[in-house]
Coordinates of C-alpha atoms and ligand atoms in Angstrom, one line a residue:
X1216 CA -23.1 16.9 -2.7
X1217 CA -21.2 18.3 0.5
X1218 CA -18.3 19.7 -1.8
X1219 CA -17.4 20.4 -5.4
X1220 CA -14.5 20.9 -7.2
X1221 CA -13.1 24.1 -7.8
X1222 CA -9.9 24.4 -10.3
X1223 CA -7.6 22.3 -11.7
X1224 CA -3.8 22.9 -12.2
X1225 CA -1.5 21.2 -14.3
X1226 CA 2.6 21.3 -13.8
X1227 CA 5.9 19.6 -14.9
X1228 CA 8.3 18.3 -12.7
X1229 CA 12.1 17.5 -13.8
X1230 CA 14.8 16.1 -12.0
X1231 CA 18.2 15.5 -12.9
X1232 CA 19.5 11.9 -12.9
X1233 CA 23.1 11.0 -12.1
X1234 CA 22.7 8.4 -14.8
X1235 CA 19.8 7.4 -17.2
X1236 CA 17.5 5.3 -17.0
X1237 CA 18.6 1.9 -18.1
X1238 CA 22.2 2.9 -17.7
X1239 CA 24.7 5.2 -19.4
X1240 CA 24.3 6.3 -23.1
X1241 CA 26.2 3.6 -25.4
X1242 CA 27.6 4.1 -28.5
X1243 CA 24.8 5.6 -31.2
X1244 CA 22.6 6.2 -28.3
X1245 CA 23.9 9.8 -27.7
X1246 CA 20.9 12.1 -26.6
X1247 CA 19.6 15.0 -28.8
X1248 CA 19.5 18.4 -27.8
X1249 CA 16.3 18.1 -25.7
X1250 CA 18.0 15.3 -24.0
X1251 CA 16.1 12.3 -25.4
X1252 CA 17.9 9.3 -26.2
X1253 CA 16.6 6.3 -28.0
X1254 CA 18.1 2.4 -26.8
X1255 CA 19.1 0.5 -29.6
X1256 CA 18.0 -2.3 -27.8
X1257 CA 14.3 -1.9 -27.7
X1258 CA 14.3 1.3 -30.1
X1259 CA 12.6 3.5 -27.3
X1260 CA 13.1 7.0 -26.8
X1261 CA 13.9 8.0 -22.9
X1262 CA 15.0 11.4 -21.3
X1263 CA 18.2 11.4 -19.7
X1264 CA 16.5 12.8 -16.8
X1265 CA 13.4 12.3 -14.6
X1266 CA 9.9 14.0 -15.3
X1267 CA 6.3 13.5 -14.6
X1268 CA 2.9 15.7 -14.9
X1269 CA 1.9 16.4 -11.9
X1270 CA -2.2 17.9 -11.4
X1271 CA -3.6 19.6 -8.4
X1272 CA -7.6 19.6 -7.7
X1273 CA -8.9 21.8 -5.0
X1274 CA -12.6 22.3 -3.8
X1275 CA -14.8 24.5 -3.0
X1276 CA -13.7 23.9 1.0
X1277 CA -10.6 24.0 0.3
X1278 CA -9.3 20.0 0.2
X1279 CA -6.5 19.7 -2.1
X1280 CA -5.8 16.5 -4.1
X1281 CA -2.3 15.7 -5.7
X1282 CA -2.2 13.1 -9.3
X1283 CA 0.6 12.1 -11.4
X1284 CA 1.3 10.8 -14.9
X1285 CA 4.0 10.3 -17.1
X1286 CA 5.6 13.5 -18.8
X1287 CA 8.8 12.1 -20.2
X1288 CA 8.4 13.6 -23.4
X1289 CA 5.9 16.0 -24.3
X1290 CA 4.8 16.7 -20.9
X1291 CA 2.7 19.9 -22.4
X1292 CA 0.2 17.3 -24.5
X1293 CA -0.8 15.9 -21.3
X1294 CA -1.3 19.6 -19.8
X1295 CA -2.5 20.9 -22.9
X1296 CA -5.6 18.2 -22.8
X1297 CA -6.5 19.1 -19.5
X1298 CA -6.1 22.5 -19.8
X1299 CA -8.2 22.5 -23.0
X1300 CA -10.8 20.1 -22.3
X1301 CA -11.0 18.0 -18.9
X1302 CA -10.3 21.0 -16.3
X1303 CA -13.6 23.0 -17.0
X1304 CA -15.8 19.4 -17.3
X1305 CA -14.3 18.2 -14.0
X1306 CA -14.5 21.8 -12.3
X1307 CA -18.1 21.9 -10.4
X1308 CA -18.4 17.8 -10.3
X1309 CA -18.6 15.7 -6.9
X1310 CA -14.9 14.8 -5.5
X1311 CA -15.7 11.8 -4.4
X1312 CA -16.9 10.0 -7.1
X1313 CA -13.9 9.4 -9.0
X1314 CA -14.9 6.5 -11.1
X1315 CA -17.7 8.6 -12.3
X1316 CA -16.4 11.5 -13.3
X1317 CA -13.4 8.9 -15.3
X1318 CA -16.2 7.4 -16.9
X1319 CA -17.6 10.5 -18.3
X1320 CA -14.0 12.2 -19.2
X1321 CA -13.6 9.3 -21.1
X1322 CA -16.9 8.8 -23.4
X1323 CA -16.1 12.7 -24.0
X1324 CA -13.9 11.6 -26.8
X1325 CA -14.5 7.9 -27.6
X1326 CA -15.8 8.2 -30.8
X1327 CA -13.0 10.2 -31.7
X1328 CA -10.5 7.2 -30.9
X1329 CA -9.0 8.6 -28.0
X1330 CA -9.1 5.6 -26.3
X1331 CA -5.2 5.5 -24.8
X1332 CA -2.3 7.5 -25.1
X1333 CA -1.8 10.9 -23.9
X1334 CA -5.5 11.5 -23.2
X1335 CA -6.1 8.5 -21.0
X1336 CA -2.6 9.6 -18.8
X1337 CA -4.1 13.2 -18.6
X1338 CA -7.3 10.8 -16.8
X1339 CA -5.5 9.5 -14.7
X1340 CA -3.8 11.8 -13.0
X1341 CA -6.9 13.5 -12.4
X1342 CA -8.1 10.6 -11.4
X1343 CA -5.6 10.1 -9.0
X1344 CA -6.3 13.8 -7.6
X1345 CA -10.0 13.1 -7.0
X1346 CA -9.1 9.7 -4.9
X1347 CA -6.8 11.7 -3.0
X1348 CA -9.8 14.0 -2.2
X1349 CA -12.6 11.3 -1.5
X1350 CA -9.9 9.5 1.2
X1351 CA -9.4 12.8 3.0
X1352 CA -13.1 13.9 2.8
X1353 CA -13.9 10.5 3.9
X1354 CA -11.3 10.6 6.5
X1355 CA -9.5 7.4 5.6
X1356 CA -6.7 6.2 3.5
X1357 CA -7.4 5.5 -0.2
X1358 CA -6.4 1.5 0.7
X1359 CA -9.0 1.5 2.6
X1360 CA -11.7 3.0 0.6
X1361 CA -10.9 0.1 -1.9
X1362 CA -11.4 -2.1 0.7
X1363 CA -7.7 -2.9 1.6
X1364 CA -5.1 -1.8 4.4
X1365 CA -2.4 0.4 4.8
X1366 CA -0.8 -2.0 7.2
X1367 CA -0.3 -4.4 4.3
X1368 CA 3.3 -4.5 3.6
X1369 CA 3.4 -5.4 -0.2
X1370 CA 6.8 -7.5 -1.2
X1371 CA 8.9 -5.1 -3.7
X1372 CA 11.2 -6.6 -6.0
X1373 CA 14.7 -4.8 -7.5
X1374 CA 13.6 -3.4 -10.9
X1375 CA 17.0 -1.6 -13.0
X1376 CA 20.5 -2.1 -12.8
X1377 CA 22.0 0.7 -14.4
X1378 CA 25.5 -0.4 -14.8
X1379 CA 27.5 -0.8 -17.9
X1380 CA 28.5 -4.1 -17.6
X1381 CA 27.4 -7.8 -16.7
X1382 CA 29.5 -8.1 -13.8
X1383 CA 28.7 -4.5 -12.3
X1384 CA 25.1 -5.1 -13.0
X1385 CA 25.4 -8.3 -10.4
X1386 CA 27.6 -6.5 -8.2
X1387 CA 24.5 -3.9 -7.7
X1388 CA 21.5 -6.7 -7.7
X1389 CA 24.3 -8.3 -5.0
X1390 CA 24.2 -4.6 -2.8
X1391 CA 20.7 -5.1 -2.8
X1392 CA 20.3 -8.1 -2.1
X1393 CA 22.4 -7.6 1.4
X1394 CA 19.5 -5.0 1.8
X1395 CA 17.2 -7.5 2.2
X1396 CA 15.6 -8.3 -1.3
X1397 CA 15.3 -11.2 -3.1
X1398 CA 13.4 -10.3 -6.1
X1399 CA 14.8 -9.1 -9.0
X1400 CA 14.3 -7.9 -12.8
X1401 CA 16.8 -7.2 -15.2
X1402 CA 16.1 -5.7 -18.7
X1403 CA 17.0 -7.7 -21.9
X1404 CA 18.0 -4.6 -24.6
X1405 CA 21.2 -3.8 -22.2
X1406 CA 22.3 -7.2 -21.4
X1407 CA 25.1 -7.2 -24.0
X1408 CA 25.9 -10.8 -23.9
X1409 CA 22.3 -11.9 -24.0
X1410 CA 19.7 -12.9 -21.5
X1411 CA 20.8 -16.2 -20.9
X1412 CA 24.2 -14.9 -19.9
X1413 CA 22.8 -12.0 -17.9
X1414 CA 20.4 -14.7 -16.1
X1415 CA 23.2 -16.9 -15.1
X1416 CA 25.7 -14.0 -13.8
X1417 CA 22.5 -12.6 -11.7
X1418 CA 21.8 -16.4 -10.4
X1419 CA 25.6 -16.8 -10.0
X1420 CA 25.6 -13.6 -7.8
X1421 CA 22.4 -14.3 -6.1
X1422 CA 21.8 -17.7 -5.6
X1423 CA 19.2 -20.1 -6.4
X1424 CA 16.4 -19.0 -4.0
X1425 CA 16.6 -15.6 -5.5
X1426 CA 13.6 -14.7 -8.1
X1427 CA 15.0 -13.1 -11.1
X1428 CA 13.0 -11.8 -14.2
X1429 CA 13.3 -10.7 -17.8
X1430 CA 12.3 -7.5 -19.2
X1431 CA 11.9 -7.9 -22.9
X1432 CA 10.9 -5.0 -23.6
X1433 CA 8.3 -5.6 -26.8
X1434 CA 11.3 -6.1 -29.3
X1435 CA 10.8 -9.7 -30.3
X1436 CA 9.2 -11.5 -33.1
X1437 CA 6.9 -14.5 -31.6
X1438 CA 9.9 -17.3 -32.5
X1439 CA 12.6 -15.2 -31.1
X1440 CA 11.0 -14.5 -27.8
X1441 CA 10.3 -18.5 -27.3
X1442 CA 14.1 -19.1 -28.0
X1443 CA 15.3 -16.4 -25.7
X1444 CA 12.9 -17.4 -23.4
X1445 CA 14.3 -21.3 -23.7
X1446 CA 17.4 -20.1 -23.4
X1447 CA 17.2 -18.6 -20.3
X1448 CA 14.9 -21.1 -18.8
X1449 CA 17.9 -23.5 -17.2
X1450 CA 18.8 -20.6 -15.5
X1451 CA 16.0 -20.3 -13.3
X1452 CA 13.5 -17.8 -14.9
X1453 CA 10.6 -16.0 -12.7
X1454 CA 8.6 -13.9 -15.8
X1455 CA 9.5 -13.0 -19.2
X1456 CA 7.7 -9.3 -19.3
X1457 CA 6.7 -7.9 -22.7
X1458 CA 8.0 -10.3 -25.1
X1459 CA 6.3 -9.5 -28.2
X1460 CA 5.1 -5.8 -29.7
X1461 CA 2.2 -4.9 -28.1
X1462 CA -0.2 -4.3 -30.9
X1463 CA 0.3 -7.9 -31.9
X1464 CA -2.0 -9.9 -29.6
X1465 CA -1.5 -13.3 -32.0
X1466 CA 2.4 -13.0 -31.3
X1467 CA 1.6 -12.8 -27.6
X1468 CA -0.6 -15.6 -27.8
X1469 CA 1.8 -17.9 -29.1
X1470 CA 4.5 -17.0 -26.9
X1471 CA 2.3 -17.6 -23.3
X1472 CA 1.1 -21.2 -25.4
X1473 CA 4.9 -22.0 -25.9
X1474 CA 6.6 -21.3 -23.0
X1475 CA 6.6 -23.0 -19.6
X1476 CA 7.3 -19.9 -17.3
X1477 CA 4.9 -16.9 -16.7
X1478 CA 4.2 -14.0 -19.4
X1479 CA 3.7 -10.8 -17.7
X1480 CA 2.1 -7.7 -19.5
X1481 CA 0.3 -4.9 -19.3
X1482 CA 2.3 -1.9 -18.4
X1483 CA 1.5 0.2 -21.4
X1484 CA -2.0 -0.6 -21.2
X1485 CA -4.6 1.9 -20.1
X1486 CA -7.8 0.8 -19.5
X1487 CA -9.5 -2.9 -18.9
X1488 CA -10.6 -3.1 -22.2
X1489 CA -6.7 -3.4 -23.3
X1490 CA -6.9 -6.7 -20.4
X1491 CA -10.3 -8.2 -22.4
X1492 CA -8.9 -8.4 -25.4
X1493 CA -5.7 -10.3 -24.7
X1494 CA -7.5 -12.4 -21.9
X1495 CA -9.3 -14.0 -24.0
X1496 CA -6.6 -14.9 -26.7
X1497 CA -3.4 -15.1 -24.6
X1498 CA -2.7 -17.2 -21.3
X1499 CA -0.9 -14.2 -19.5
X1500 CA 0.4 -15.6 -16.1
X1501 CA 0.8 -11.9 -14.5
X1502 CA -0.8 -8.3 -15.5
X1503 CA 1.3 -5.7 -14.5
X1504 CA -0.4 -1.8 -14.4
X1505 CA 1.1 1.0 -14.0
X1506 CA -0.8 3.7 -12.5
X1507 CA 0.2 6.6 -14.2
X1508 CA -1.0 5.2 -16.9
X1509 CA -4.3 4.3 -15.7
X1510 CA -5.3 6.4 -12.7
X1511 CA -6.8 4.3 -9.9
X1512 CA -10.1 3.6 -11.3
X1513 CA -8.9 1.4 -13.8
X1514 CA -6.4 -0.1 -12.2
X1515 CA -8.7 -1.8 -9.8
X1516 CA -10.7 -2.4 -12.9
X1517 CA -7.9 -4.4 -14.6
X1518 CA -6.8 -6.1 -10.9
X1519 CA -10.8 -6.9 -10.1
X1520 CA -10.7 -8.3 -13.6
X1521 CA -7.0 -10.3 -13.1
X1522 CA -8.6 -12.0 -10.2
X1523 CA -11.9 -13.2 -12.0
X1524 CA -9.2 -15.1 -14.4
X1525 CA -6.6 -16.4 -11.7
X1526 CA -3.8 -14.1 -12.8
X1527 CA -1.3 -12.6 -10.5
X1528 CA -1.1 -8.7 -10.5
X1529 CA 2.7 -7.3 -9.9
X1530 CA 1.9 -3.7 -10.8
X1531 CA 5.1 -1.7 -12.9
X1532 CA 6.6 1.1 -11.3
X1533 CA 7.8 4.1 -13.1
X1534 CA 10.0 7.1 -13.4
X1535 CA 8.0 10.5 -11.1
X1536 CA 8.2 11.9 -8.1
X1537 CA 6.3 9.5 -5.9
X1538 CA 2.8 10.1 -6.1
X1539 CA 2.0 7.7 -9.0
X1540 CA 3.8 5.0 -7.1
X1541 CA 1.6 5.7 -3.7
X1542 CA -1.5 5.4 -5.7
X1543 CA -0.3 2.6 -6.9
X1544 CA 0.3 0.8 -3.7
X1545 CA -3.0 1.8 -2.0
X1546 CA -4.8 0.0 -4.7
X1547 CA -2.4 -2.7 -4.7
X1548 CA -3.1 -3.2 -0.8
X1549 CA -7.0 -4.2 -2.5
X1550 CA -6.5 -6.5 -5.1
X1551 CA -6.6 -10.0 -3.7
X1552 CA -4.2 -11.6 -6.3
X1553 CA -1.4 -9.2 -5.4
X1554 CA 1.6 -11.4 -5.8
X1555 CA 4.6 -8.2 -5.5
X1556 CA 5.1 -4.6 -6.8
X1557 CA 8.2 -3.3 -9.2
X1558 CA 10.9 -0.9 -7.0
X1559 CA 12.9 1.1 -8.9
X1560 CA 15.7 2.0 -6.6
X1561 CA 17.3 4.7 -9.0
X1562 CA 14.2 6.6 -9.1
X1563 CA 12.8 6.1 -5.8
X1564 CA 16.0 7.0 -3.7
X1565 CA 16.8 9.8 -4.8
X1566 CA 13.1 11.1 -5.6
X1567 CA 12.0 10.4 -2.2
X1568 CA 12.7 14.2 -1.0
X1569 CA 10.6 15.7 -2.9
X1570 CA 7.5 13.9 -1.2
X1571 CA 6.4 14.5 2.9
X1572 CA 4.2 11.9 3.9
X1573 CA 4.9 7.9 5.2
X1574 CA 6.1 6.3 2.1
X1575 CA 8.9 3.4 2.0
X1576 CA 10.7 0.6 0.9
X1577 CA 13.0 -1.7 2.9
X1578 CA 14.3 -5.1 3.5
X1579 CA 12.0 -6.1 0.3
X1580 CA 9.0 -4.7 1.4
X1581 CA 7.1 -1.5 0.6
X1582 CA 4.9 0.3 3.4
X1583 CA 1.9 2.6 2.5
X1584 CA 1.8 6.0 3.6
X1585 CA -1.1 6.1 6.6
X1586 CA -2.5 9.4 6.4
X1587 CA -6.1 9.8 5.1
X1588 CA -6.8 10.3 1.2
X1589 CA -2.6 9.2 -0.7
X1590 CA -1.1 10.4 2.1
X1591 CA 1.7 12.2 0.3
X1592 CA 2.1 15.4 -1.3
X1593 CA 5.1 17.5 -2.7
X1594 CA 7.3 19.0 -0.7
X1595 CA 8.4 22.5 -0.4
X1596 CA 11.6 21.6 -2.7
X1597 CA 9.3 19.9 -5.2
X1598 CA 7.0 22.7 -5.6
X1599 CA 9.6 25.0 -6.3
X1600 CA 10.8 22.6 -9.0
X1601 CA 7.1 22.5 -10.2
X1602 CA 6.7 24.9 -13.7
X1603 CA 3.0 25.7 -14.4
X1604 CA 1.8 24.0 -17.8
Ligands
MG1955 MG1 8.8 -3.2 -18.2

């Protein structure tokens, strides 16, 4: 072992959004005083800004790492975990074996049940770190330590339309689509007319070659989702995402058997094990991790494992600063059933700043940053934003 690593730091980030998430508060959905508000239409709880956890590993030589995961409530569980438990059992370990050091973060508390959740985002972003740290020790890109390229430009589709009604959410997938995209999801708890009515102002708007999706957001009994599902079906339907609650693998089974266009899951998920046991029940037509969620060791493990069973990958794309989503796409740039990656434009665009290094999306297409290890970091303005956990 060349190098070791030497501390581990744990921060919040928040930024201030013009407009939440998922569009402007409605009526009942007023946030609380800590600025959480919960959608009526899939009875989730989101801030009405933008935060993420952000770690920082440094070695013994002085390479610095950067991970990410979600923070967008509670953002001291996650530090309080690492800070606790996984800094001082990661401190003095071998940077460039991420998997390894995962692997042994995780059986630390496996017969304690803390198999997902809060524990498995605090892995991940330190597994993101010590990625970040084999690429640059290694002298490459991470896309390339998996095996992939950074030249691979990875088709992004138009994820969020945060507009308050039908005809201004098609106005917006329309500006976009002038950009260059033609890929597009739209989610079903704030279409206020219904999906099939949503579906057939975006297809309207957009045309026939467009591909549009349905975000349904877990808030569906079995029955309902197939009917929804039918209903929107004339109008040209991509995916239906999360149909059914997630605990309820029988629900989900019966949906994918009943309905003629793909089922995509799997953004809540946080290790492969969450993939086996649906797999097996369920004929998913497209997995869909999110790296903050899983760090990159298990999201190859989940896209190695997609590939073994024929199933497209569109990874999900979520609200940070940026360095989540350039994990993500090096290890997208490996898995061979890549089919396209989520873009949210109202986080990316005006998040962008706070990361220096190569990253983009244009004219419906993502490009990886090219330096070695993620090739981003935070920026000076970002790491004034940044308050120690
Ligand atoms: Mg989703």
């Amino acid at each position: 072992m060349s190098d070791a690593v030497r501390s581990v730091s744990v921060f919040s980030l928040t930024l201030p959004r013009d407009v939440p998430y998922l569009g402007a508060a409605r009526l009942g959905e007023e946030p609380n005083a800590r600025g959480y508000l919960v959608r009526k239409g899939n009875r989730t709880v989101y801030p009405t800004f933008d935060r993420s956890v952000l770690v920082k590993v440094v070695t013994r030589d002085g390479v610095v790492g950067w991970g990410e995961t979600y923070g967008l409530v509670a953002p001291g569980a996650v530090g309080a975990i690492i800070n606790d438990l996984l800094a001082d059992f990661t401190v003095g370990r071998d940077p460039t074996q991420p998997s390894d050091i995962y692997d042994d973060l995780y059986d630390l508390m496996r017969v304690r049940g803390y198999s997902g959740g809060f524990y498995v985002d605090a892995l991940a972003a330190i597994d993101i770190a010590l990625w970040d740290i084999a690429g640059q020790i290694a002298g490459s890109p991470i896309a390339e330590l998996l095996g992939g390229s950074t030249e691979t430009r990875i088709p992004a589709y138009v994820s969020g339309l945060p507009k308050p009604t039908r005809a201004e959410r098609a106005a917006l997938a329309a500006e976009w689509a002038e950009r260059g995209f033609s890929a597009f999801k739209f989610a079903t708890p704030v279409a206020d007319d219904g999906p099939a009515a949503e579906l057939q102002s975006l297809r309207e708007t957009l045309g026939k070659e467009a591909r549009i999706a349905a975000d349904m957001h877990w808030n569906q009994s079995a029955d309902e989702a197939v009917r929804l599902i039918k209903e929107m079906e004339p109008h040209g339907l991509w995916f239906a995402e999360a149909p059914v609650r997630t605990e309820d693998i029988a629900a989900l089974a019966q949906v994918c058997s009943e309905s003629s266009v793909p089922i995509a899951v799997g953004e809540e998920w946080r290790t492969d094990w969450d993939m086996r046991h649906r797999v097996e029940r369920c004929r998913i037509g497209i997995v869909q991790p999110e790296m903050g969620h899983k760090g990159i060791t298990n999201f190859m493990r989940i896209g190695r494992l997609a590939a073994q069973h024929e199933i497209d990958v569109i990874p999900h794309a979520t609200i940070g600063s940026g360095i989540f989503l350039a994990a993500s796409l090096h290890a997208s740039a490996a898995l061979p059933t890549l089919k396209y990656h989520e873009f949210q434009h109202s986080i990316f665009e005006p998040n962008r700043r706070l990361l220096e290094g190569g990253m983009n999306c244009a004219e419906g297409f993502y490009s990886l940053p090219i330096e070695n290890g993620l090739g981003v970091r935070p920026s000076d303005e970002a790491l004034r934003l940044m308050q120690p956990i």
